[in-house]
Amino acid sequence: MHKLVLDREPQRKASNAPGIPLDVALNWDIRFDEQAGALSVENSETVVTLSGFEPRRCRAFLDRLDGEHSMDRLCEESGLGERECTAIIAALLDSGVAHRVSAFNPATGPMSGPQFAKACRDLVPRWKNRLFGHSLWRRLTSGAAPRALFQGWLLENFHFIEGVTLRLGAATAHCADPVLRRHFIKHFAEEYDHCEFFRRALRACGMSNEEIDAGAPLAGTLAVIYWARDAARKDPLCYAACSAFLESTGSDRQSAIDFFQRLAEKYEPSAVKHMAQHAQLDEDYDHAGFLEKFCADTGNIDRPRADRAIESLRGFVETLELWSTAVERHYSDESTLRPCPVRIYGVTPGTIS
Amino acid sequence: MILLDARPLLAPSTRTEAHAGKFCVHSAATTIEYTGERAHLVGEMLSLLDGRSSVVEIAAQVGIGLEQAGALLSPLHDEALLLDTALELHEGSGGEFFNGFRRECRFWSQHIFAGRFWKHLRSGAAPLSMVLGWGIEFYHYVKYADEYMAAGVAHCSDSWLTRQWISKHFVEEAGHGEIFLEGLVDCGLSRSRIRDAPPLPATRALMNTLMESALEGALPYTACFGLTQPDAIAPTIAEHEQFYGSLRDHYPAAAGLFAAFLSHAKIDAGLKHDRTTIERILEARRGAEPSQRRTILRSVRRLAEAFVLFHDQIADFYAVPSCQVPRRALRMEEILFT
């Protein structure tokens, strides 16, 4: 974690013409924290503490730092002086929690497919760390999750993996480019029946086929499936970017092996064996390289299209976090695994006061 | 009157209380009070209201007559605090199924409004970020009607008449996102920032659920509006004014947003949306086959879960002071150059 404390104003003069939007925006993943009279701007890697500046004014300034406000408006609406604003902006840019809006100049031309794939590939490890830092995954890894939660997680995995027919089927059907479609068809042929691994895992946990078939996916699981279907309807590139997140790569393959090892120790080894087999089969198919192969055939990608696809990937990761929360909340109660005539989702019993 | 072969499930959000010879069932909207022998009997029935036993079986277990069992359950049934888990199986006319469907929609509506988001909002203690965040997410949801309702029309393979009903509804609702956008701008938020803000994943999930229903066809699609308009008699404008007025008193900085909600509610009231398209479809078809009933109920139950998720995530995300309101979209330049 990189930390930077800004506690005085550098003697620098801003050079922004009145009325012209400032070429700086705060990054998408920023959170704010106020402690001991100072506002901090932070993401998962960096904290910038703005000591010596009035927190309320700083927050008003940062809320408006979006590439649309001019310096004079920022000063007027936040109550900060121009020198203060300039100092804060310099610190934010230096620490990488803000960016120049004009940095990606459309006039320089579109990205190549491989450039886009590399940008995604650079992001994925950071976002996997973020996702697997969720309490669901930490509790599963440590064995702190009750067995019902392990089994519920497995059940929702079954629904999600079976949902490849809905996700990848949609991506294939909506893809107008026959060259790109071939990638989807190949991937579909290799994936469509992998739910069997999870069915076997559930059977190993003692669930009957009837019990597995009787349940419907949780809203959180449908959220992931529907997100991918929506991406498929928008653009094959959006879908491919999301798909890249799901496949293990060299860097996280060992983490996956370790994860299965921990699950086998804490829960049901005969169930985990089937999941590990599934991961191994994906590796044999080289699904890790799907995005690179796909992007080799996309041709150049203009900026709005690249923005949409990267936003789709970001939203997919957020949806997987939502899924983790939904699974953890629902299956922490053992009774939710028992067959019921109609599932009642979400409201704690007896909550009316 | 509750059917004897109904399998009632008591709304889990209700709170029960036995005190001084009385037995009370509290919901957010009402309290049902039983006294004397009735209090004792309802107390005994309570554990059987789990959706597994029919009214006949419950009566036998408690040792009372069918008429008495029906009379005891009727107040809960009338307030839609019981879900009949066997609704799709009952023989009867389309009108009877529709009444049961409407009651189930009221059940889910109350379930959604019993969630922690609504408690926090109504308490007046929610941070402004949560109120405005809700407005932004609601804007995305309303605006998306321009897409999923169009899909609902385009994927309706019923009669031309059904398509006309669905089309009219679409035309009436299209463009209403602007009302909420203006309301949020009145609260001081940037118009372009609101438009660019990525919906929360649960908001997108709600929008996608509506789109999926639209793609599936007229029955699952029109069933969704049973949940968004659950009351046989829509709330009056005075009731809307009272509700949004109380929120405005709690959160004066969001007055523009509540004015938008009220303005939208008045438009809907003027359009008489209380008669839903699915009611017309069921009338025209003279009922629905069991498989069609299952399709209708699956659609509304799926949407109810999506609404629960939607409100939960607003409460999770926007109630934290550290969040950004509106959220910011990720752009490629941010990845390549920071």
XYZ file of C-alpha atoms in Angstrom:
691
model
C 0.000 0.000 0.000
C 1.505 3.291 -1.140
C 0.870 6.204 1.264
C 1.284 9.851 0.554
C 0.567 12.718 2.933
C 0.014 16.141 1.449
C 0.305 18.655 4.254
C 1.290 21.901 2.576
C 0.778 23.703 -0.669
C 3.590 23.640 -3.188
C 4.360 27.054 -4.682
C 3.033 26.234 -8.102
C 0.750 28.384 -10.173
C -2.184 26.784 -11.945
C -2.387 27.554 -15.611
C -5.995 26.848 -16.325
C -7.962 29.311 -18.347
C -11.313 30.352 -16.819
C -14.263 28.313 -18.022
C -12.179 25.567 -19.661
C -12.776 22.116 -18.107
C -9.791 20.862 -16.190
C -8.144 17.870 -17.853
C -8.185 15.697 -14.708
C -10.671 13.186 -13.284
C -10.635 11.086 -10.159
C -10.383 7.340 -10.804
C -13.468 5.127 -10.720
C -12.460 2.991 -7.727
C -11.788 5.747 -5.204
C -13.194 5.749 -1.690
C -12.997 8.527 0.863
C -12.147 8.351 4.516
C -12.083 11.106 7.087
C -10.000 10.712 10.219
C -8.449 13.181 12.643
C -9.650 16.153 10.632
C -8.105 15.018 7.349
C -9.688 13.504 4.264
C -8.028 10.511 2.632
C -8.499 9.453 -0.978
C -7.847 5.763 -1.393
C -8.118 2.704 -3.541
C -6.872 -0.818 -2.879
C -3.244 0.170 -3.519
C -2.815 3.801 -2.512
C -3.854 6.238 0.206
C -3.441 9.973 -0.230
C -4.118 11.902 2.978
C -4.907 15.577 2.540
C -3.755 17.022 5.849
C -4.100 20.719 6.466
C -7.088 21.080 4.147
C -10.648 21.425 5.373
C -12.192 17.917 4.749
C -15.654 19.146 3.746
C -14.187 21.460 1.115
C -11.821 18.759 -0.107
C -14.743 16.364 -0.532
C -16.753 18.985 -2.456
C -13.724 19.555 -4.690
C -13.069 15.855 -5.290
C -16.734 15.093 -6.002
C -16.482 17.600 -8.862
C -13.095 16.529 -10.194
C -14.527 14.839 -13.269
C -12.970 16.444 -16.331
C -16.042 18.645 -16.775
C -15.480 21.381 -14.204
C -13.156 24.318 -14.812
C -10.737 25.440 -12.133
C -12.772 28.567 -11.379
C -15.939 26.492 -10.868
C -14.075 23.973 -8.728
C -12.799 26.790 -6.538
C -16.189 28.485 -6.369
C -18.159 25.343 -5.558
C -15.688 23.823 -3.097
C -14.474 26.962 -1.337
C -10.828 25.958 -1.867
C -8.321 28.342 -3.388
C -6.721 27.727 -6.753
C -3.311 27.012 -5.219
C -4.843 24.435 -2.885
C -6.670 22.770 -5.768
C -3.523 22.671 -7.858
C -1.562 21.096 -5.027
C -4.173 18.414 -4.459
C -4.418 17.597 -8.156
C -0.651 17.213 -8.452
C -0.625 14.802 -5.502
C -3.497 12.765 -6.898
C -1.888 12.464 -10.325
C 1.496 11.579 -8.827
C -0.011 8.789 -6.765
C -2.161 7.402 -9.576
C -5.592 7.929 -8.039
C -6.531 10.479 -10.722
C -5.833 10.578 -14.430
C -5.630 12.975 -17.368
C -8.869 12.768 -19.316
C -7.134 13.576 -22.582
C -4.363 11.017 -22.119
C -5.950 8.573 -24.528
C -6.176 10.779 -27.561
C -8.701 9.515 -30.115
C -6.678 11.303 -32.775
C -3.829 8.861 -32.204
C -6.046 6.102 -33.533
C -7.735 3.011 -32.116
C -6.157 0.196 -30.096
C -5.118 -3.050 -31.679
C -6.799 -6.237 -30.490
C -3.613 -7.490 -28.751
C -3.263 -4.113 -26.984
C -6.785 -4.470 -25.673
C -6.148 -8.057 -24.544
C -3.007 -6.948 -22.717
C -4.870 -4.119 -20.957
C -7.440 -6.641 -19.717
C -4.782 -9.161 -18.790
C -2.967 -6.545 -16.687
C -6.173 -5.757 -14.810
C -7.382 -9.282 -14.134
C -4.863 -10.285 -11.421
C -5.642 -7.123 -9.396
C -9.350 -7.730 -9.674
C -9.019 -11.405 -8.825
C -7.192 -10.385 -5.662
C -10.034 -8.024 -4.876
C -12.727 -10.650 -5.506
C -10.976 -13.409 -3.580
C -10.496 -11.024 -0.672
C -14.293 -11.163 -0.198
C -15.283 -12.744 3.109
C -17.026 -15.655 1.349
C -13.788 -16.801 -0.264
C -11.712 -16.110 2.835
C -14.109 -18.105 5.002
C -14.146 -20.995 2.538
C -10.353 -21.026 2.358
C -9.885 -20.920 6.118
C -12.615 -23.452 6.788
C -14.546 -20.886 8.855
C -17.547 -21.146 6.532
C -20.146 -23.630 7.798
C -20.683 -26.739 5.711
C -24.069 -25.405 4.546
C -22.327 -22.407 3.038
C -19.801 -24.626 1.269
C -22.622 -26.722 -0.161
C -24.707 -23.681 -1.119
C -21.694 -22.142 -2.833
C -21.229 -25.417 -4.710
C -24.893 -25.481 -5.715
C -24.770 -21.932 -7.071
C -21.542 -22.838 -8.887
C -23.450 -25.669 -10.517
C -26.139 -23.240 -11.718
C -23.547 -20.750 -12.911
C -21.488 -23.347 -14.791
C -24.626 -24.841 -16.366
C -25.500 -21.246 -17.294
C -22.694 -21.335 -19.869
C -25.359 -22.607 -22.247
C -27.243 -19.334 -21.709
C -24.151 -17.111 -21.599
C -21.913 -18.496 -24.298
C -24.920 -19.586 -26.319
C -26.047 -15.950 -26.424
C -22.550 -14.719 -27.264
C -22.381 -17.146 -30.163
C -25.865 -16.370 -31.441
C -25.421 -12.577 -31.298
C -21.946 -12.534 -32.842
C -22.271 -11.206 -36.386
C -18.614 -11.800 -37.301
C -18.101 -15.404 -38.511
C -14.388 -15.379 -37.624
C -15.041 -14.308 -34.028
C -18.029 -16.636 -33.822
C -15.720 -19.600 -34.458
C -13.905 -18.823 -31.204
C -17.211 -18.876 -29.320
C -18.348 -22.107 -30.976
C -15.093 -23.851 -30.039
C -15.316 -22.569 -26.479
C -18.987 -23.598 -26.255
C -18.222 -27.131 -27.478
C -15.567 -27.461 -24.771
C -17.673 -26.029 -21.945
C -21.358 -26.760 -22.404
C -21.518 -29.935 -20.289
C -19.082 -29.030 -17.507
C -21.945 -28.691 -15.076
C -21.604 -32.470 -14.744
C -18.456 -31.986 -12.643
C -20.479 -29.884 -10.226
C -23.412 -32.250 -10.225
C -21.031 -35.035 -9.218
C -19.564 -32.777 -6.532
C -23.052 -32.079 -5.158
C -23.865 -35.791 -5.229
C -20.675 -36.401 -3.245
C -22.061 -33.977 -0.648
C -25.178 -36.096 -0.347
C -27.610 -34.187 -2.568
C -29.880 -36.232 -4.821
C -30.409 -35.383 -8.482
C -34.001 -34.446 -7.617
C -32.827 -31.979 -4.973
C -30.331 -30.439 -7.388
C -32.956 -30.117 -10.121
C -35.624 -28.722 -7.798
C -33.730 -25.579 -6.900
C -33.555 -22.418 -8.957
C -30.444 -20.228 -9.049
C -30.319 -17.445 -6.482
C -30.880 -13.878 -7.708
C -27.144 -13.302 -7.317
C -26.329 -16.217 -9.625
C -28.868 -15.044 -12.179
C -27.259 -11.596 -11.920
C -23.950 -13.055 -13.161
C -25.567 -15.087 -15.937
C -27.714 -12.160 -17.067
C -24.769 -9.758 -16.951
C -22.876 -12.019 -19.345
C -25.938 -12.375 -21.595
C -26.333 -8.603 -21.668
C -22.647 -8.260 -22.599
C -23.198 -10.810 -25.359
C -26.085 -8.779 -26.764
C -24.014 -5.585 -26.749
C -20.757 -6.684 -28.368
C -18.767 -9.942 -28.663
C -15.776 -8.024 -27.299
C -17.700 -7.190 -24.104
C -18.451 -10.874 -23.614
C -14.882 -11.967 -24.395
C -13.485 -9.503 -21.827
C -15.792 -10.950 -19.135
C -14.936 -14.488 -20.177
C -11.218 -13.773 -19.722
C -11.812 -13.139 -16.042
C -13.192 -16.627 -15.481
C -10.210 -18.555 -16.767
C -7.132 -19.325 -14.683
C -3.790 -18.150 -15.985
C -0.238 -19.176 -15.141
C -0.046 -16.631 -12.347
C -3.112 -17.792 -10.453
C -3.089 -21.493 -11.332
C -1.113 -22.321 -8.200
C -3.582 -20.260 -6.129
C -6.417 -22.366 -7.534
C -4.594 -25.593 -6.676
C -3.958 -24.325 -3.130
C -7.611 -23.295 -2.814
C -8.871 -26.754 -3.777
C -6.353 -28.318 -1.381
C -7.710 -26.198 1.495
C -11.308 -26.998 0.570
C -10.522 -30.718 0.486
C -8.999 -30.495 3.967
C -11.894 -28.549 5.459
C -14.951 -29.913 3.666
C -15.720 -32.841 1.363
C -12.625 -34.143 -0.475
C -14.632 -36.307 -2.873
C -16.616 -33.227 -3.955
C -13.559 -31.033 -4.337
C -11.916 -33.687 -6.512
C -14.542 -33.075 -9.223
C -14.017 -29.307 -9.133
C -10.253 -29.762 -9.452
C -10.841 -32.071 -12.428
C -12.914 -29.347 -14.042
C -10.140 -26.766 -13.551
C -7.614 -29.214 -15.017
C -9.769 -29.823 -18.095
C -10.060 -26.064 -18.724
C -6.307 -25.861 -18.510
C -5.901 -28.714 -20.987
C -8.125 -26.793 -23.391
C -5.932 -23.686 -22.888
C -8.921 -21.534 -22.021
C -6.519 -19.142 -20.319
C -5.484 -17.913 -23.743
C -9.029 -17.371 -25.026
C -8.972 -13.561 -24.962
C -5.593 -13.323 -26.700
C -6.718 -15.660 -29.492
C -10.031 -13.836 -29.813
C -8.450 -10.382 -29.893
C -5.968 -11.466 -32.554
C -9.019 -11.558 -34.848
C -10.933 -8.454 -33.745
C -9.004 -5.952 -35.848
C -8.567 -2.477 -34.442
C -10.828 -1.340 -31.613
C -11.918 2.277 -31.393
C -11.977 4.043 -28.067
C -15.719 4.034 -27.299
C -15.822 0.298 -28.023
C -12.782 -0.347 -25.818
C -14.388 1.743 -23.049
C -17.607 -0.263 -23.263
C -15.750 -3.572 -23.121
C -13.534 -2.600 -20.199
C -16.589 -1.248 -18.357
C -18.304 -4.553 -19.058
C -15.387 -6.420 -17.487
C -15.409 -4.092 -14.487
C -19.147 -4.614 -14.018
C -18.730 -8.369 -14.346
C -16.200 -8.407 -11.506
C -18.519 -6.272 -9.376
C -21.345 -8.668 -10.169
C -19.207 -11.586 -9.015
C -18.680 -9.690 -5.750
C -22.433 -9.227 -5.498
C -22.821 -12.967 -6.124
C -20.341 -13.716 -3.316
C -22.321 -11.531 -0.908
C -25.646 -13.054 -1.959
C -24.362 -16.624 -1.558
C -22.746 -15.887 1.787
C -25.864 -14.244 3.211
C -28.323 -16.821 1.960
C -26.491 -20.041 2.816
C -25.104 -18.959 6.170
C -28.464 -20.198 7.445
C -28.440 -24.000 7.172
C -32.214 -24.171 6.707
C -31.914 -22.568 3.259
C -30.512 -25.824 1.892
C -33.587 -27.795 2.883
C -36.177 -28.240 0.126
C -38.995 -25.720 0.461
C -42.159 -25.121 -1.555
C -41.282 -21.497 -2.374
C -37.962 -19.862 -1.577
C -38.247 -16.737 0.563
C -35.193 -14.694 -0.190
C -33.618 -11.855 1.620
C -35.579 -10.575 4.590
C -34.604 -11.683 8.078
C -37.505 -13.432 9.815
C -39.467 -11.335 12.263
C -37.949 -8.058 11.144
C -41.063 -5.940 11.502
C -40.777 -3.721 14.542
C -61.856 -16.412 1.550
C -58.851 -18.723 1.687
C -59.197 -21.962 -0.298
C -59.199 -25.195 1.670
C -56.509 -26.722 -0.526
C -54.306 -23.634 -0.234
C -50.909 -24.233 1.418
C -50.306 -21.014 3.349
C -46.861 -19.698 4.173
C -46.727 -16.806 6.647
C -44.649 -13.803 5.528
C -41.298 -14.233 7.315
C -40.949 -10.523 7.979
C -44.009 -10.507 10.236
C -43.513 -10.430 13.980
C -45.831 -12.301 16.291
C -46.584 -11.456 19.875
C -48.590 -13.290 22.536
C -49.542 -11.100 25.471
C -52.334 -10.891 28.030
C -54.579 -13.364 26.262
C -54.059 -11.720 22.888
C -52.137 -12.919 19.868
C -50.915 -10.252 17.447
C -49.371 -10.564 14.000
C -47.533 -7.372 13.076
C -46.633 -6.438 9.529
C -45.249 -3.112 8.299
C -48.727 -2.100 7.153
C -51.007 -3.500 9.824
C -51.502 -5.442 13.040
C -53.958 -8.318 13.221
C -55.159 -9.047 16.712
C -56.754 -12.277 17.923
C -58.338 -12.559 21.341
C -59.629 -15.333 23.593
C -59.898 -18.819 22.135
C -58.974 -17.484 18.677
C -55.656 -16.210 20.056
C -54.826 -19.632 21.447
C -55.753 -21.436 18.205
C -53.799 -19.091 15.919
C -50.788 -19.527 18.183
C -51.074 -23.276 17.639
C -51.463 -22.883 13.863
C -48.429 -20.671 13.498
C -45.742 -23.343 13.119
C -47.880 -25.042 10.446
C -47.973 -21.967 8.206
C -44.819 -23.014 6.354
C -46.281 -23.593 2.907
C -46.202 -27.376 3.258
C -49.595 -28.109 4.824
C -53.000 -27.408 3.330
C -55.712 -25.619 5.301
C -57.461 -28.996 5.624
C -54.320 -30.571 7.117
C -53.737 -27.614 9.429
C -57.312 -27.786 10.712
C -56.923 -31.532 11.400
C -53.648 -31.039 13.251
C -55.026 -28.271 15.449
C -58.280 -30.160 15.922
C -60.735 -27.563 14.608
C -63.286 -27.478 11.821
C -62.555 -26.306 8.314
C -64.843 -23.311 8.607
C -63.161 -22.178 11.793
C -59.681 -22.656 10.303
C -60.676 -20.599 7.264
C -62.116 -17.847 9.456
C -58.943 -17.681 11.552
C -56.683 -17.436 8.519
C -58.869 -15.027 6.561
C -57.534 -11.786 8.111
C -53.953 -12.845 7.288
C -55.073 -13.958 3.824
C -56.869 -10.667 3.145
C -53.795 -8.647 4.115
C -51.649 -10.785 1.755
C -49.501 -11.997 4.639
C -49.963 -15.599 3.484
C -48.410 -16.992 0.337
C -50.342 -19.900 -1.147
C -47.557 -22.218 -2.338
C -50.121 -24.365 -4.200
C -51.606 -21.469 -6.187
C -50.620 -22.885 -9.562
C -52.402 -26.183 -8.811
C -55.897 -24.952 -7.973
C -58.723 -25.675 -10.365
C -60.744 -22.586 -11.121
C -61.400 -19.747 -13.502
C -58.828 -17.302 -14.855
C -60.328 -14.679 -12.571
C -59.721 -16.814 -9.483
C -56.127 -17.434 -10.485
C -55.675 -13.738 -11.175
C -56.977 -12.839 -7.715
C -54.517 -15.301 -6.191
C -51.739 -13.936 -8.378
C -52.550 -10.370 -7.348
C -52.511 -11.381 -3.691
C -49.133 -13.068 -4.202
C -47.823 -9.872 -5.793
C -48.962 -7.941 -2.707
C -47.206 -10.541 -0.548
C -43.912 -10.003 -2.418
C -44.371 -6.262 -2.464
C -44.676 -6.219 1.327
C -41.672 -8.555 1.547
C -39.580 -6.122 -0.504
C -40.698 -3.102 1.521
C -39.837 -4.915 4.768
C -36.154 -4.839 3.795
C -33.502 -2.828 5.606
C -33.206 -0.208 2.857
C -36.776 0.922 3.392
C -36.471 0.863 7.170
C -33.375 2.999 7.005
C -34.949 5.427 4.524
C -38.220 5.762 6.426
C -36.410 6.298 9.725
C -35.084 9.609 8.425
C -31.580 8.566 9.494
C -30.227 7.505 6.107
C -27.226 9.483 4.844
C -27.855 11.765 1.882
C -25.522 9.566 -0.185
C -27.990 6.679 0.205
C -30.994 8.800 -0.737
C -29.335 10.246 -3.832
C -27.781 6.870 -4.661
C -31.244 5.352 -4.586
C -32.423 8.131 -6.918
C -29.601 7.399 -9.362
C -30.227 3.662 -9.360
C -33.975 4.237 -9.725
C -33.267 6.553 -12.657
C -31.316 3.753 -14.383
C -34.151 1.318 -13.736
C -36.874 3.646 -15.049
C -34.804 4.700 -18.045
C -34.266 1.063 -18.992
C -38.004 0.764 -19.676
C -37.143 2.272 -23.062
C -35.278 -0.967 -23.822
C -36.959 -3.841 -22.029
C -40.501 -2.660 -22.739
C -39.624 -2.345 -26.410
C -38.275 -5.901 -26.231
C -41.513 -6.968 -24.527
C -43.467 -5.732 -27.538
C -41.041 -7.144 -30.081
C -41.016 -10.609 -28.499
C -44.757 -10.894 -27.928
C -45.985 -13.734 -30.095
C -49.538 -13.588 -28.697
C -52.416 -12.057 -30.618
C -52.179 -8.637 -32.234
C -54.553 -7.396 -29.542
C -52.123 -8.377 -26.757
C -49.340 -6.659 -28.670
C -51.464 -3.515 -28.829
C -51.998 -3.540 -25.033
C -48.275 -4.064 -24.410
C -47.395 -1.389 -26.968
C -49.702 1.158 -25.339
C -48.094 0.498 -21.965
C -44.626 0.934 -23.482
C -45.548 4.233 -25.117
C -46.996 5.493 -21.827
C -43.804 4.677 -19.906
C -41.119 5.532 -22.458
C -38.915 8.507 -21.695
C -39.828 8.691 -17.997
C -36.177 8.355 -16.996
C -35.846 12.067 -17.802
C -38.193 12.940 -14.938
C -35.795 11.388 -12.438
C -32.738 12.821 -14.174
C -34.182 16.328 -13.799
C -35.018 15.634 -10.162
C -31.433 14.569 -9.451
C -30.037 17.590 -11.291
C -32.272 19.741 -9.053
C -30.442 18.148 -6.111
C -27.179 19.560 -7.457
C -25.771 16.504 -9.241
C -24.161 16.761 -12.663
C -26.419 15.643 -15.498
C -23.629 14.002 -17.463
C -22.196 12.302 -14.361
C -25.601 10.771 -13.624
C -26.002 9.580 -17.204
C -22.481 8.101 -17.262
C -22.666 6.500 -13.827
C -22.579 2.719 -14.126
C -25.601 1.168 -12.398
C -24.768 -0.975 -9.390
C -24.572 -4.675 -10.321
C -27.853 -5.387 -8.537
C -29.549 -2.575 -10.476
C -28.248 -4.041 -13.703
C -29.453 -7.446 -12.479
C -32.952 -6.014 -11.939
C -32.907 -4.412 -15.379
C -31.639 -7.624 -16.957
C -34.305 -9.674 -15.172
C -36.957 -7.481 -16.778
C -35.252 -7.843 -20.147
C -35.102 -11.640 -19.783
C -38.812 -11.723 -18.951
C -39.509 -9.592 -22.008
C -37.501 -11.966 -24.199
C -39.368 -14.988 -22.795
C -42.780 -13.774 -23.983
C -46.012 -12.058 -23.047
C -46.942 -14.040 -19.921
C -43.661 -13.785 -17.993
C -43.265 -10.203 -19.180
C -46.680 -8.909 -18.210
C -46.518 -10.841 -14.918
C -43.733 -8.455 -13.865
C -46.131 -5.531 -13.766
C -48.269 -7.385 -11.258
C -45.405 -6.809 -8.823
C -44.724 -3.189 -9.744
C -48.455 -2.387 -9.508
C -49.615 -4.791 -6.794
C -52.635 -2.926 -5.475
C -56.067 -3.466 -6.948
C -56.783 0.128 -5.994
C -53.739 2.260 -6.735
C -52.616 4.723 -4.032
C -54.255 8.127 -4.352
C -52.329 11.256 -5.230
C -52.903 12.460 -1.665
C -51.263 9.277 -0.347
C -48.292 9.790 -2.667
C -48.020 13.414 -1.537
C -48.029 12.359 2.084
C -45.354 9.699 1.548
C -42.956 11.811 -0.499
C -43.708 14.828 1.679
C -42.529 12.929 4.740
C -39.343 11.886 2.926
C -38.788 15.498 1.850
C -39.110 16.586 5.482
C -36.490 14.010 6.477
C -34.136 14.786 3.598
C -34.659 18.371 2.387
C -31.478 18.266 0.270
C -33.174 15.621 -1.904
C -36.409 17.591 -2.385
C -35.896 17.675 -6.158
C -35.748 13.889 -6.277
C -38.965 13.453 -4.281
C -40.680 16.008 -6.520
C -39.695 13.780 -9.449
C -41.089 10.666 -7.734
C -44.341 12.503 -7.041
C -44.562 13.848 -10.555
C -44.069 10.343 -11.953
C -46.646 8.875 -9.559
C -49.186 11.476 -10.721
C -48.598 10.559 -14.360
C -49.111 6.875 -13.567
C -52.250 7.667 -11.553
C -53.638 9.562 -14.535
C -52.975 6.598 -16.825
C -55.069 4.229 -14.657
C -52.414 1.507 -14.571
C -54.358 -0.308 -11.860
C -55.831 -2.628 -14.507
C -52.821 -4.642 -15.617
C -52.219 -6.190 -19.003
C -51.887 -9.680 -17.559
C -55.441 -9.405 -16.233
C -56.657 -8.631 -19.744
C -54.624 -11.501 -21.195
C -56.008 -13.995 -18.670
C -59.537 -12.752 -19.334
C -59.072 -13.089 -23.075
C -57.656 -16.605 -22.670
C -60.325 -17.536 -20.120
C -57.636 -18.606 -17.676
C -54.257 -20.250 -17.855
C -52.978 -23.812 -18.050
C -50.965 -25.087 -15.047
C -47.708 -24.724 -16.998
C -48.626 -21.122 -17.867
C -49.441 -20.437 -14.221
C -46.035 -21.779 -13.263
C -44.424 -19.498 -15.836
C -46.291 -16.482 -14.449
C -45.411 -17.258 -10.836
C -41.782 -18.090 -11.622
C -41.446 -14.732 -13.343
C -42.886 -12.726 -10.469
C -40.885 -14.632 -7.830
C -37.670 -14.121 -9.792
C -38.412 -10.406 -10.074
C -39.188 -10.168 -6.348
C -35.738 -11.606 -5.555
C -34.159 -9.139 -7.977
C -35.908 -6.246 -6.187
C -34.660 -7.503 -2.807
C -31.118 -7.651 -4.173
C -31.527 -4.165 -5.719
C -32.552 -2.522 -2.452
C -30.019 -4.462 -0.373
C -27.144 -3.321 -2.522
C -28.241 0.318 -2.422
C -28.229 0.041 1.369
C -24.833 -1.703 1.322
C -23.102 0.596 -1.120
C -24.486 4.093 -0.679
C -24.966 4.142 3.093
C -21.182 4.167 3.463
C -19.872 7.756 3.556
C -16.737 6.715 1.669
C -18.641 6.004 -1.565
C -18.663 8.174 -4.667
C -22.052 9.600 -5.693
C -22.598 9.290 -8.625
C -20.357 6.322 -9.340
C -17.739 6.814 -12.018
C -17.352 4.775 -15.176
C -14.026 3.140 -15.934
C -12.326 4.486 -19.056
C -9.464 2.956 -20.976
C -7.232 6.002 -20.399
C -7.400 5.318 -16.679
C -5.885 1.889 -17.189
C -3.299 2.820 -19.755
C -2.002 6.006 -18.226
C -2.152 5.722 -14.435
